[in-house]
Amino acid sequence: MGWCLPDTLTLSLLLAGAAAGGFVNGLAGFGTALFALGFWLLVLPPIEAVALAASLSVLSGLQGVWVVRHGIAYRRLARFVVPAVLGLPLGVALLQHLDAGPLRRLIAVLLLGYGVWFSIRALPRWRGVPRWADSGVGFLGGLLGGMAGLSGALPMLWCSLRGWSKSETRGVLQPFNVVVLILAVAYYGVLGHLDTAFLVKLAISLPATLVAAQLGIGLFNRLSDAQYRRLLVSLMVLSGLGLLLREGVG
């Protein structure tokens, strides 16, 4: 029965979540789960919904990586990605012994507070930050990704402070999330969650995600650097609220 098509309600919510998640991923370079899980958790088990969000985020994110390829500074990106790859398995190991719920709530409050604060104040521009600070954020992003599924939270906050252009910022965030989520998807596969029923849902959702991501990319190209930085702040508010609501429901 695992190969059967989803019922009408599940199919509708799959496509709605795929379109919403794809659009924001194309627009901001991350955020598939933020906008898709609200639809998918209504009809899918949490682990399947999260695995689907991670898979689609990788597939749609590759389009975004191509768009900002000229803005990628590979040495800078490596400062984030290499420590994240080291932090991810450590986070998975810690998850076996610690409750990630309080950590998710703490990150949610941090994102919400930061987003609200800088919604009414001018965003800072930190220059001359030591390179090891980028690596520390990357490591913590990987650690939180493995432990609480929040790999993009701290890098998103950090990049908004650095004063980079929208292409430079996205040239860190998009590849960072793609790499971390590829590892996460591989982990879900090892755990046996990527079965035939999952692959059917992935095949159904993928076209809607890719088309919506192209629409988001089109809007991204029209944003100024300042507008993109403000978009990040707005998404922090939504991320914080979404996490708090999800924790409350859980």
GROMACS .gro file of C-alpha atoms in nm:
model
  250
    1MET     CA    1   0.000   0.000   0.000
    2GLY     CA    2   0.302   0.228   0.043
    3TRP     CA    3   0.307   0.310  -0.327
    4CYS     CA    4  -0.054   0.437  -0.339
    5LEU     CA    5  -0.119   0.801  -0.421
    6PRO     CA    6  -0.212   1.025  -0.124
    7ASP     CA    7  -0.577   1.110  -0.067
    8THR     CA    8  -0.716   1.441  -0.193
    9LEU     CA    9  -0.661   1.635   0.132
   10THR     CA   10  -0.305   1.510   0.173
   11LEU     CA   11  -0.231   1.584  -0.192
   12SER     CA   12  -0.367   1.939  -0.163
   13LEU     CA   13  -0.164   2.013   0.150
   14LEU     CA   14   0.147   1.855   0.000
   15LEU     CA   15   0.128   2.086  -0.300
   16ALA     CA   16   0.041   2.393  -0.092
   17GLY     CA   17   0.335   2.334   0.143
   18ALA     CA   18   0.569   2.258  -0.147
   19ALA     CA   19   0.475   2.582  -0.323
   20ALA     CA   20   0.503   2.794  -0.007
   21GLY     CA   21   0.835   2.640   0.095
   22GLY     CA   22   0.978   2.661  -0.255
   23PHE     CA   23   0.884   3.025  -0.295
   24VAL     CA   24   1.050   3.139   0.027
   25ASN     CA   25   1.357   2.926  -0.047
   26GLY     CA   26   1.388   3.093  -0.386
   27LEU     CA   27   1.336   3.435  -0.231
   28ALA     CA   28   1.556   3.410   0.078
   29GLY     CA   29   1.783   3.109   0.023
   30PHE     CA   30   1.637   2.907   0.311
   31GLY     CA   31   1.307   2.863   0.494
   32THR     CA   32   1.145   2.567   0.318
   33ALA     CA   33   1.060   2.400   0.647
   34LEU     CA   34   0.941   2.725   0.803
   35PHE     CA   35   0.661   2.765   0.549
   36ALA     CA   36   0.598   2.405   0.442
   37LEU     CA   37   0.568   2.227   0.777
   38GLY     CA   38   0.260   2.426   0.875
   39PHE     CA   39   0.079   2.242   0.593
   40TRP     CA   40   0.250   1.906   0.609
   41LEU     CA   41   0.230   1.844   0.983
   42LEU     CA   42  -0.149   1.842   0.946
   43VAL     CA   43  -0.138   1.520   0.745
   44LEU     CA   44   0.212   1.368   0.778
   45PRO     CA   45   0.410   1.221   1.072
   46PRO     CA   46   0.669   1.473   1.198
   47ILE     CA   47   0.976   1.276   1.087
   48GLU     CA   48   0.834   1.229   0.736
   49ALA     CA   49   0.739   1.598   0.710
   50VAL     CA   50   1.085   1.711   0.825
   51ALA     CA   51   1.262   1.468   0.589
   52LEU     CA   52   1.046   1.593   0.301
   53ALA     CA   53   1.125   1.956   0.386
   54ALA     CA   54   1.497   1.882   0.400
   55SER     CA   55   1.492   1.695   0.068
   56LEU     CA   56   1.298   1.964  -0.116
   57SER     CA   57   1.512   2.237   0.039
   58VAL     CA   58   1.821   2.073  -0.109
   59LEU     CA   59   1.665   2.023  -0.453
   60SER     CA   60   1.521   2.374  -0.478
   61GLY     CA   61   1.825   2.523  -0.307
   62LEU     CA   62   2.051   2.407  -0.589
   63GLN     CA   63   1.870   2.652  -0.816
   64GLY     CA   64   1.945   2.932  -0.572
   65VAL     CA   65   2.311   2.832  -0.546
   66TRP     CA   66   2.340   2.868  -0.923
   67VAL     CA   67   2.177   3.213  -0.912
   68VAL     CA   68   2.426   3.349  -0.655
   69ARG     CA   69   2.727   3.151  -0.777
   70HIS     CA   70   2.916   3.471  -0.861
   71GLY     CA   71   2.862   3.602  -0.508
   72ILE     CA   72   3.006   3.293  -0.339
   73ALA     CA   73   3.340   3.354  -0.171
   74TYR     CA   74   3.457   2.996  -0.133
   75ARG     CA   75   3.713   3.056   0.142
   76ARG     CA   76   3.451   3.244   0.343
   77LEU     CA   77   3.196   2.970   0.279
   78ALA     CA   78   3.445   2.704   0.389
   79ARG     CA   79   3.482   2.885   0.724
   80PHE     CA   80   3.114   2.808   0.786
   81VAL     CA   81   3.068   2.472   0.615
   82VAL     CA   82   3.371   2.273   0.735
   83PRO     CA   83   3.301   2.336   1.107
   84ALA     CA   84   2.930   2.265   1.046
   85VAL     CA   85   3.013   1.923   0.901
   86LEU     CA   86   3.209   1.852   1.220
   87GLY     CA   87   2.934   1.985   1.446
   88LEU     CA   88   2.644   1.795   1.286
   89PRO     CA   89   2.733   1.441   1.406
   90LEU     CA   90   2.813   1.579   1.750
   91GLY     CA   91   2.467   1.733   1.763
   92VAL     CA   92   2.309   1.403   1.659
   93ALA     CA   93   2.504   1.227   1.935
   94LEU     CA   94   2.396   1.484   2.196
   95LEU     CA   95   2.034   1.443   2.086
   96GLN     CA   96   2.046   1.084   2.214
   97HIS     CA   97   2.112   1.210   2.567
   98LEU     CA   98   1.957   1.556   2.593
   99ASP     CA   99   1.609   1.700   2.546
  100ALA     CA  100   1.624   1.938   2.248
  101GLY     CA  101   1.292   2.105   2.340
  102PRO     CA  102   1.435   2.371   2.576
  103LEU     CA  103   1.712   2.446   2.325
  104ARG     CA  104   1.459   2.498   2.043
  105ARG     CA  105   1.258   2.734   2.266
  106LEU     CA  106   1.573   2.929   2.354
  107ILE     CA  107   1.665   2.971   1.987
  108ALA     CA  108   1.304   3.069   1.909
  109VAL     CA  109   1.312   3.345   2.172
  110LEU     CA  110   1.651   3.461   2.043
  111LEU     CA  111   1.528   3.483   1.683
  112LEU     CA  112   1.203   3.650   1.782
  113GLY     CA  113   1.371   3.903   2.010
  114TYR     CA  114   1.639   3.988   1.755
  115GLY     CA  115   1.387   4.018   1.474
  116VAL     CA  116   1.149   4.241   1.667
  117TRP     CA  117   1.434   4.460   1.800
  118PHE     CA  118   1.586   4.525   1.460
  119SER     CA  119   1.246   4.568   1.297
  120ILE     CA  120   1.231   4.904   1.474
  121ARG     CA  121   1.602   4.990   1.479
  122ALA     CA  122   1.872   5.029   1.216
  123LEU     CA  123   2.056   4.706   1.141
  124PRO     CA  124   2.422   4.712   1.252
  125ARG     CA  125   2.708   4.642   1.012
  126TRP     CA  126   2.990   4.453   1.181
  127ARG     CA  127   3.318   4.495   0.999
  128GLY     CA  128   3.656   4.351   1.087
  129VAL     CA  129   3.510   4.048   1.265
  130PRO     CA  130   3.779   3.778   1.316
  131ARG     CA  131   3.751   3.482   1.084
  132TRP     CA  132   3.732   3.232   1.369
  133ALA     CA  133   3.397   3.389   1.465
  134ASP     CA  134   3.249   3.277   1.132
  135SER     CA  135   3.381   2.927   1.197
  136GLY     CA  136   3.230   2.926   1.544
  137VAL     CA  137   2.890   3.018   1.403
  138GLY     CA  138   2.923   2.747   1.139
  139PHE     CA  139   3.010   2.485   1.402
  140LEU     CA  140   2.715   2.587   1.620
  141GLY     CA  141   2.490   2.579   1.314
  142GLY     CA  142   2.592   2.220   1.244
  143LEU     CA  143   2.557   2.130   1.610
  144LEU     CA  144   2.206   2.277   1.629
  145GLY     CA  145   2.118   2.113   1.299
  146GLY     CA  146   2.200   1.769   1.433
  147MET     CA  147   2.053   1.831   1.776
  148ALA     CA  148   1.740   2.034   1.705
  149GLY     CA  149   1.698   2.070   1.327
  150LEU     CA  150   1.795   2.438   1.341
  151SER     CA  151   2.109   2.452   1.129
  152GLY     CA  152   2.021   2.784   0.964
  153ALA     CA  153   1.912   2.981   1.271
  154LEU     CA  154   2.245   3.122   1.392
  155PRO     CA  155   2.403   3.165   1.045
  156MET     CA  156   2.092   3.359   0.938
  157LEU     CA  157   2.123   3.588   1.239
  158TRP     CA  158   2.500   3.623   1.200
  159CYS     CA  159   2.494   3.704   0.828
  160SER     CA  160   2.235   3.976   0.885
  161LEU     CA  161   2.486   4.149   1.113
  162ARG     CA  162   2.787   4.130   0.883
  163GLY     CA  163   2.682   4.401   0.639
  164TRP     CA  164   2.744   4.189   0.331
  165SER     CA  165   2.554   4.246   0.006
  166LYS     CA  166   2.251   4.026  -0.064
  167SER     CA  167   2.455   3.807  -0.302
  168GLU     CA  168   2.737   3.768  -0.049
  169THR     CA  169   2.492   3.687   0.231
  170ARG     CA  170   2.301   3.437   0.023
  171GLY     CA  171   2.633   3.302  -0.106
  172VAL     CA  172   2.690   3.180   0.251
  173LEU     CA  173   2.338   3.089   0.363
  174GLN     CA  174   2.221   2.893   0.058
  175PRO     CA  175   2.524   2.661   0.009
  176PHE     CA  176   2.556   2.620   0.387
  177ASN     CA  177   2.199   2.497   0.417
  178VAL     CA  178   2.230   2.274   0.111
  179VAL     CA  179   2.540   2.099   0.249
  180VAL     CA  180   2.400   2.054   0.601
  181LEU     CA  181   2.064   1.933   0.473
  182ILE     CA  182   2.225   1.684   0.232
  183LEU     CA  183   2.389   1.528   0.537
  184ALA     CA  184   2.057   1.537   0.723
  185VAL     CA  185   1.876   1.363   0.435
  186ALA     CA  186   2.148   1.097   0.427
  187TYR     CA  187   2.092   1.046   0.799
  188TYR     CA  188   1.717   1.004   0.747
  189GLY     CA  189   1.795   0.747   0.479
  190VAL     CA  190   2.017   0.551   0.715
  191LEU     CA  191   1.732   0.550   0.967
  192GLY     CA  192   1.500   0.404   0.701
  193HIS     CA  193   1.261   0.698   0.663
  194LEU     CA  194   1.307   0.740   0.285
  195ASP     CA  195   1.079   0.453   0.182
  196THR     CA  196   0.863   0.417  -0.129
  197ALA     CA  197   0.572   0.613   0.019
  198PHE     CA  198   0.810   0.899   0.099
  199LEU     CA  199   0.955   0.897  -0.253
  200VAL     CA  200   0.603   0.918  -0.401
  201LYS     CA  201   0.532   1.229  -0.192
  202LEU     CA  202   0.868   1.376  -0.292
  203ALA     CA  203   0.795   1.321  -0.662
  204ILE     CA  204   0.451   1.483  -0.627
  205SER     CA  205   0.587   1.786  -0.437
  206LEU     CA  206   0.901   1.853  -0.638
  207PRO     CA  207   0.750   2.025  -0.946
  208ALA     CA  208   0.551   2.270  -0.732
  209THR     CA  209   0.862   2.348  -0.527
  210LEU     CA  210   1.083   2.408  -0.830
  211VAL     CA  211   0.831   2.634  -1.006
  212ALA     CA  212   0.760   2.834  -0.689
  213ALA     CA  213   1.134   2.865  -0.622
  214GLN     CA  214   1.179   3.025  -0.965
  215LEU     CA  215   0.912   3.281  -0.876
  216GLY     CA  216   1.094   3.354  -0.550
  217ILE     CA  217   1.426   3.389  -0.731
  218GLY     CA  218   1.265   3.639  -0.967
  219LEU     CA  219   1.158   3.852  -0.671
  220PHE     CA  220   1.499   3.813  -0.505
  221ASN     CA  221   1.664   3.963  -0.813
  222ARG     CA  222   1.449   4.275  -0.770
  223LEU     CA  223   1.543   4.335  -0.404
  224SER     CA  224   1.808   4.585  -0.298
  225ASP     CA  225   2.072   4.488  -0.040
  226ALA     CA  226   1.884   4.680   0.231
  227GLN     CA  227   1.553   4.516   0.140
  228TYR     CA  228   1.713   4.171   0.155
  229ARG     CA  229   1.858   4.238   0.501
  230ARG     CA  230   1.512   4.347   0.617
  231LEU     CA  231   1.366   4.032   0.467
  232LEU     CA  232   1.604   3.826   0.682
  233VAL     CA  233   1.486   4.012   0.992
  234SER     CA  234   1.121   3.948   0.902
  235LEU     CA  235   1.192   3.579   0.853
  236MET     CA  236   1.359   3.567   1.195
  237VAL     CA  237   1.036   3.692   1.352
  238LEU     CA  238   0.833   3.432   1.163
  239SER     CA  239   1.086   3.158   1.247
  240GLY     CA  240   1.077   3.242   1.616
  241LEU     CA  241   0.697   3.252   1.626
  242GLY     CA  242   0.671   2.928   1.429
  243LEU     CA  243   0.911   2.746   1.659
  244LEU     CA  244   0.735   2.867   1.973
  245LEU     CA  245   0.395   2.765   1.838
  246ARG     CA  246   0.525   2.425   1.732
  247GLU     CA  247   0.682   2.368   2.074
  248GLY     CA  248   0.357   2.473   2.240
  249VAL     CA  249   0.158   2.227   2.031
  250GLY     CA  250   0.414   1.954   2.095
   0.00000   0.00000   0.00000
